[in-house]
Short mmCIF file of C-alpha atoms in Angstrom, two decimals:
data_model
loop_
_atom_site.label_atom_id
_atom_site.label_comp_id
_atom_site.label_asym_id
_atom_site.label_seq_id
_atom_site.Cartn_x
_atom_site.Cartn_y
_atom_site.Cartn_z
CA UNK U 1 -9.63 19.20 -36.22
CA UNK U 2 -12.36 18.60 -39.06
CA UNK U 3 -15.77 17.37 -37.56
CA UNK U 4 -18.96 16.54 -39.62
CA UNK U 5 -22.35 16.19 -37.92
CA UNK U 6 -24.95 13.83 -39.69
CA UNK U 7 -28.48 13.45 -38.11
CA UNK U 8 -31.65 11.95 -38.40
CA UNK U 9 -31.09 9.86 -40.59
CA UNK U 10 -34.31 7.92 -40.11
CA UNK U 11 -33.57 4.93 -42.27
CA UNK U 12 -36.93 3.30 -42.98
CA UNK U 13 -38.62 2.43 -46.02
CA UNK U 14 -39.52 5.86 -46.81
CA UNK U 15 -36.32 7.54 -45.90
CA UNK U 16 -34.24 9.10 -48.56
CA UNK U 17 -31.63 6.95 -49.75
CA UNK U 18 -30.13 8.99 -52.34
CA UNK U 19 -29.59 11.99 -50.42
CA UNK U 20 -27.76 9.46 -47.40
CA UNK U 21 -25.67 8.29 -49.66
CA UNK U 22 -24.77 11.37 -51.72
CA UNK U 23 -24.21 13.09 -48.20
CA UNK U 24 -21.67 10.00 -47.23
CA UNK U 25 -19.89 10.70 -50.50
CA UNK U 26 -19.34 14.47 -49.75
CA UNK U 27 -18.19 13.53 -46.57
CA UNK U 28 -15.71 10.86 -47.33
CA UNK U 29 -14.40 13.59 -50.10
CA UNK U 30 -13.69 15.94 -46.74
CA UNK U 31 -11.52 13.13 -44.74
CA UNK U 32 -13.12 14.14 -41.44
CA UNK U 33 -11.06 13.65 -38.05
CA UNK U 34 -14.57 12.82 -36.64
CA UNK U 35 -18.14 12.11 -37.71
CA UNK U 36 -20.85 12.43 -35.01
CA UNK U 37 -24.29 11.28 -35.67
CA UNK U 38 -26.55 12.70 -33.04
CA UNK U 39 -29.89 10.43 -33.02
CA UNK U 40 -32.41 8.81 -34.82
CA UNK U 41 -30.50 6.55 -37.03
CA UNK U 42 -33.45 4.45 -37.45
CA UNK U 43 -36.94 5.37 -37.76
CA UNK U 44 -38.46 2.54 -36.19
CA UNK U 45 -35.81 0.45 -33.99
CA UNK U 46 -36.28 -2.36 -35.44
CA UNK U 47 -33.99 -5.09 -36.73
CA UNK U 48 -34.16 -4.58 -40.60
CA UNK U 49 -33.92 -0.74 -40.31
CA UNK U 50 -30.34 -1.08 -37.94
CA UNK U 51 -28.96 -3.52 -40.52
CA UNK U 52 -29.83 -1.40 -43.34
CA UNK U 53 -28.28 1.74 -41.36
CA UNK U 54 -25.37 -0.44 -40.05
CA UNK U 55 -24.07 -1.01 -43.87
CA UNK U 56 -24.59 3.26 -44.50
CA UNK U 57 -22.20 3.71 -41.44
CA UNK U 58 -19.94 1.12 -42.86
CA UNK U 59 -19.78 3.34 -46.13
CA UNK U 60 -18.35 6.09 -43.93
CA UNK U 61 -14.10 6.07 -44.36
CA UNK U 62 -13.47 7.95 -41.09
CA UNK U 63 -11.98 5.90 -38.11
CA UNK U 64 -13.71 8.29 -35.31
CA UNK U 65 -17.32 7.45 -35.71
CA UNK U 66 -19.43 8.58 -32.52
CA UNK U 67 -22.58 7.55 -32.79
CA UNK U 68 -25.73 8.70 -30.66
CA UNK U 69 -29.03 7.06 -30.17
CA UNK U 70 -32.09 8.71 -30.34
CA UNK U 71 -35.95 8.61 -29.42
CA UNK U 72 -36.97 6.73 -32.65
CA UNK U 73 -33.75 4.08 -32.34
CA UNK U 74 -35.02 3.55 -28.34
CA UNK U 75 -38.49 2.15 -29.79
CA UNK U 76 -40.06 -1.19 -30.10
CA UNK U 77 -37.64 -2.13 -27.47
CA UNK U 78 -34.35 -0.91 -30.59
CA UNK U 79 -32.03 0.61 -27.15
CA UNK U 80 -31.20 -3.06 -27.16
CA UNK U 81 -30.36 -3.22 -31.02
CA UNK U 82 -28.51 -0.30 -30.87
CA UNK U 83 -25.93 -1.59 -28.50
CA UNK U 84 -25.70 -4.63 -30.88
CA UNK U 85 -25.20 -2.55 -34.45
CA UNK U 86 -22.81 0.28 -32.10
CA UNK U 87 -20.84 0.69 -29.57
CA UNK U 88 -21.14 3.69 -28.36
CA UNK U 89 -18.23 6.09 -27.44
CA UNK U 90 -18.61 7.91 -24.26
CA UNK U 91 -15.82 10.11 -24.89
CA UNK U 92 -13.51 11.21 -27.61
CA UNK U 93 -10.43 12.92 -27.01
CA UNK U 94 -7.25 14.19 -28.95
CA UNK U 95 -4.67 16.78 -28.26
CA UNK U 96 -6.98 19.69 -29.33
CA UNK U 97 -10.32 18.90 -27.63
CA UNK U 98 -12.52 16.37 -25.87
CA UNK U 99 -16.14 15.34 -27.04
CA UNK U 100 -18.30 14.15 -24.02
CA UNK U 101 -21.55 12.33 -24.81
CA UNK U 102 -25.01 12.30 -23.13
CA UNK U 103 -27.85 9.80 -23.90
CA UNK U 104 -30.87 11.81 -23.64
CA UNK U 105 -32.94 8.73 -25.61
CA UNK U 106 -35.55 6.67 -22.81
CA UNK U 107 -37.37 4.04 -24.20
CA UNK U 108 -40.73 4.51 -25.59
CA UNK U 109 -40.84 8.34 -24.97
CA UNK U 110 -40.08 11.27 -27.23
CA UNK U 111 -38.68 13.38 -24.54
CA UNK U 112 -35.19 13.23 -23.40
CA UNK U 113 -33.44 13.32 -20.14
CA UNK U 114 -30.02 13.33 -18.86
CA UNK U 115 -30.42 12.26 -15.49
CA UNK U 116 -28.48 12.92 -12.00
CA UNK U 117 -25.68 10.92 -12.33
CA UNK U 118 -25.05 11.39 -15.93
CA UNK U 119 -24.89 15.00 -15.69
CA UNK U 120 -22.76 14.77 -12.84
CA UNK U 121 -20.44 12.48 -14.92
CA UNK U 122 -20.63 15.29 -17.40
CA UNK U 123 -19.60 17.90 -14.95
CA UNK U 124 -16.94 15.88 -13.35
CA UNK U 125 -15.44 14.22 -16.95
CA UNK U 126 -15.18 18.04 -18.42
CA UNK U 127 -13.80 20.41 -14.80
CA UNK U 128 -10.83 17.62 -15.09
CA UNK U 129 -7.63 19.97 -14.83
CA UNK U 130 -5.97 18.11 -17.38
CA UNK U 131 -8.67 18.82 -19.93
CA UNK U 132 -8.05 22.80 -19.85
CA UNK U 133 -6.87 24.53 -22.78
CA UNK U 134 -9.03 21.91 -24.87
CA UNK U 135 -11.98 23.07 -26.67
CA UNK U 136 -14.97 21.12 -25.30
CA UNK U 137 -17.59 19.63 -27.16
CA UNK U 138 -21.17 18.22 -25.83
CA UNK U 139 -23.20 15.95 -28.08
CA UNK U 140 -26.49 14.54 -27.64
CA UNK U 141 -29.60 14.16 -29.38
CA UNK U 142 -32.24 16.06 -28.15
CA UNK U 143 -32.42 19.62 -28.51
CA UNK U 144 -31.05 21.76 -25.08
CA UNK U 145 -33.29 25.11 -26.11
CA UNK U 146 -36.49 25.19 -28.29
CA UNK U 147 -35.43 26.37 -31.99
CA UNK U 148 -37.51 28.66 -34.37
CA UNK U 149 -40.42 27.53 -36.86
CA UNK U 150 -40.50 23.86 -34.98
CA UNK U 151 -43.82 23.97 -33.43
CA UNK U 152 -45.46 23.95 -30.35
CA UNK U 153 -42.45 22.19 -28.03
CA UNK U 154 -43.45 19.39 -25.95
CA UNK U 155 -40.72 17.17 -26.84
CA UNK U 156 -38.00 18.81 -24.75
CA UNK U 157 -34.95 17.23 -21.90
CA UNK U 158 -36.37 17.58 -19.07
CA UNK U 159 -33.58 18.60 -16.99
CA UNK U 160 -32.10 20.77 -19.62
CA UNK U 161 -31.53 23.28 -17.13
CA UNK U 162 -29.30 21.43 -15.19
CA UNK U 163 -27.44 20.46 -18.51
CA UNK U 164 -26.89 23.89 -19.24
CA UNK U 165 -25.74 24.81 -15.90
CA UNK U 166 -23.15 22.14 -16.37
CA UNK U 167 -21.92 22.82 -19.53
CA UNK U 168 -21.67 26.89 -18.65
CA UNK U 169 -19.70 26.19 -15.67
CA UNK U 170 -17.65 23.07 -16.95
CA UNK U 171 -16.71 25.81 -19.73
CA UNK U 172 -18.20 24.30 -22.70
CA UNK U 173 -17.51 25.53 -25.79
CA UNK U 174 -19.82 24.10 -27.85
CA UNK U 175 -23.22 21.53 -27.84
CA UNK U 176 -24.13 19.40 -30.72
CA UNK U 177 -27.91 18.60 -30.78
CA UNK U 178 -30.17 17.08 -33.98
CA UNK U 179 -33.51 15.76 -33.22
CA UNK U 180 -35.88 18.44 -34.41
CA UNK U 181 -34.95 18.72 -38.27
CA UNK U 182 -33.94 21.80 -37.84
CA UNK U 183 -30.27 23.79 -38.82
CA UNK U 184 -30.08 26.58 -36.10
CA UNK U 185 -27.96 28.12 -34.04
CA UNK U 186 -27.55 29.49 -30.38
CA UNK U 187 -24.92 31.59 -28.69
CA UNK U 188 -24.97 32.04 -24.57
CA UNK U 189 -21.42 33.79 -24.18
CA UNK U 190 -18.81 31.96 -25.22
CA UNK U 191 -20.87 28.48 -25.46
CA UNK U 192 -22.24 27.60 -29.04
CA UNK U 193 -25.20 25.29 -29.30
CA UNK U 194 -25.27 24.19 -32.81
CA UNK U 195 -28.32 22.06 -34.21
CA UNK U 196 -28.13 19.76 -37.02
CA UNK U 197 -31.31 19.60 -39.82
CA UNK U 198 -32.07 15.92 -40.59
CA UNK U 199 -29.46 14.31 -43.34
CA UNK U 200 -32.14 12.51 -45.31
CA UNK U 201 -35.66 12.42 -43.96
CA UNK U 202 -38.59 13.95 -45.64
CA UNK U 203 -40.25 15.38 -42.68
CA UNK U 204 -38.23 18.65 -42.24
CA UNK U 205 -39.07 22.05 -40.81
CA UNK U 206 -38.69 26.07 -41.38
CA UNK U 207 -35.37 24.94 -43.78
CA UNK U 208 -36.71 22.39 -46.35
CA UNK U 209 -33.28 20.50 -47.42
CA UNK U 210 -31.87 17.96 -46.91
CA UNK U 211 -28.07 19.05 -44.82
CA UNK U 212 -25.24 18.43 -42.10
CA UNK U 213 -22.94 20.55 -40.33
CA UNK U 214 -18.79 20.97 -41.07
CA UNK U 215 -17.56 22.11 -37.93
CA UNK U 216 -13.40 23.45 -38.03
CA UNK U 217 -12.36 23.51 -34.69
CA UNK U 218 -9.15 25.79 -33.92
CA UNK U 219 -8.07 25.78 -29.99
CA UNK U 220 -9.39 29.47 -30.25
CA UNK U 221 -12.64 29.22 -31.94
CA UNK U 222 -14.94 27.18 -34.27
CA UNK U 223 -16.17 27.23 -37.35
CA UNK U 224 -19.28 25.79 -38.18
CA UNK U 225 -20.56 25.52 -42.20
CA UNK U 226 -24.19 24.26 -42.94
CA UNK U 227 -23.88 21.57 -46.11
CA UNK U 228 -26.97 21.02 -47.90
CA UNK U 229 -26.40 17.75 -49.47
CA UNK U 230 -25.66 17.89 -53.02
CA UNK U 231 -25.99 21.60 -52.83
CA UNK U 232 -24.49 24.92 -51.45
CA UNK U 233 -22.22 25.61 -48.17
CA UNK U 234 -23.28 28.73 -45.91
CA UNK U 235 -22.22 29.66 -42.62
CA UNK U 236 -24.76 28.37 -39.66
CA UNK U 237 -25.12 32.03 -38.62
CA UNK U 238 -26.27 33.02 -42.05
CA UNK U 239 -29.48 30.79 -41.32
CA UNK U 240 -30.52 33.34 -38.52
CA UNK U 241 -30.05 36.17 -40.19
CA UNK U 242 -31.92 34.95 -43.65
CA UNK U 243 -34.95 34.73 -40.75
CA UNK U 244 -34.75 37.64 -39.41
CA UNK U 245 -34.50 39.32 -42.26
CA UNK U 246 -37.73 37.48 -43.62
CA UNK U 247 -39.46 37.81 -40.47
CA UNK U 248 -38.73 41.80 -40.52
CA UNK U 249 -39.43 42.20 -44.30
#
């Protein structure tokens, strides 16, 4: 199964357009099983910027489009807009592996949370005995551990812990998380936690283009590329060893 991450999208009036809609191009040119957007489609939440950033989404010619709210969609009251621009899809799942959701987005507040019940959903949706054998995907918006050159972190989910727990004992093989601009990558055993940089905002940090993840997923492992729109493909991984070797030179 081919899956393509866009985040942050952050359409506003200061967003940029062309790299959105190069970036849409590319990825109609893959023909992408799925495309998850993880978060902050909007930079505001308001009413012009979800009707400009409905009509992007429309461009997209994939019919498995998950799409995840973030902090900057849940402002100026937008959690309500969002529900009328998306529906969103709790759970995708195909022969070869099951993508479980979480809304981490509370209104007014930059910092996420899962919650009791929804992690429990998580936990419960993903230990199903019919779902083993399946590779199993998490996406959200918020970021489950702090990444590299991002900052002092205040913005965090506050029960990440509990998330993690979940998704290491549900046997999760890999987490999808934008939110902090940033293309990175963690490994905890065999679960992968696989950050997105923003698609086509101008507020980026530690790698300064524009990008999205191409993520292959075989039943017995996956494959994630880093895109930068308009520009080369490199393997995720490669982005934490370029650091480290910068950081040791």
């Amino acid at each position: 199964m081919l899956l393509v991450q866009l985040s942050d999208v952050h359409v506003s009036n200061g967003f940029r357009r062309d790299m959105l809609e190069q970036a849409i191009d590319e990825v109609n040119s893959l023909a992408p099983d799925v495309v998850v957007v993880t978060g902050d489609i909007t930079d505001n939440g308001i009413l012009q910027e979800y009707e400009r950033a409905r009509a992007y989404v429309n461009m997209l010619k994939c019919k498995n489009i998950i799409m995840l709210a973030g902090n900057h969609d849940y402002r100026n009251t937008g959690y309500l807009l969002f529900k009328r621009f998306f529906a969103p899809k709790q759970v995708y799942e195909d022969d070869q592996c099951i993508i479980a959701t979480l809304s981490t987005a509370r209104p007014d507040r930059d910092e996420g949370e899962v919650g009791y019940r929804q992690n429990l959903w998580l936990f419960n949706t993903l230990t199903d005995a019919s779902k083993d054998g399946k590779v199993k995907i998490i996406a959200m918006h918020h970021h489950l551990i702090p990444i590299p050159d991002t900052g002092s972190d205040r913005i965090i989910v506050l029960d990440a812990g509990d998330v993690l727990q979940t998704a290491l004992e549900a046997g999760v093989n890999l987490v999808l998380c934008g939110h902090k601009h940033r293309p990175w990558i963690w490994q905890l055993g065999s679960l992968i936690i696989a950050y997105a940089g923003t698609v086509s905002s101008e507020r980026m940090r530690g790698f300064f283009k524009n990008s999205y993840n191409i993520i292959d997923v075989h039943r017995d492992r996956v494959e994630i590329t880093l895109k930068v729109v308009g520009g080369e493909s490199m393997s995720l991984k490669d982005i934490v060893k370029a650091r480290e070797v910068v950081m040791e030179g």
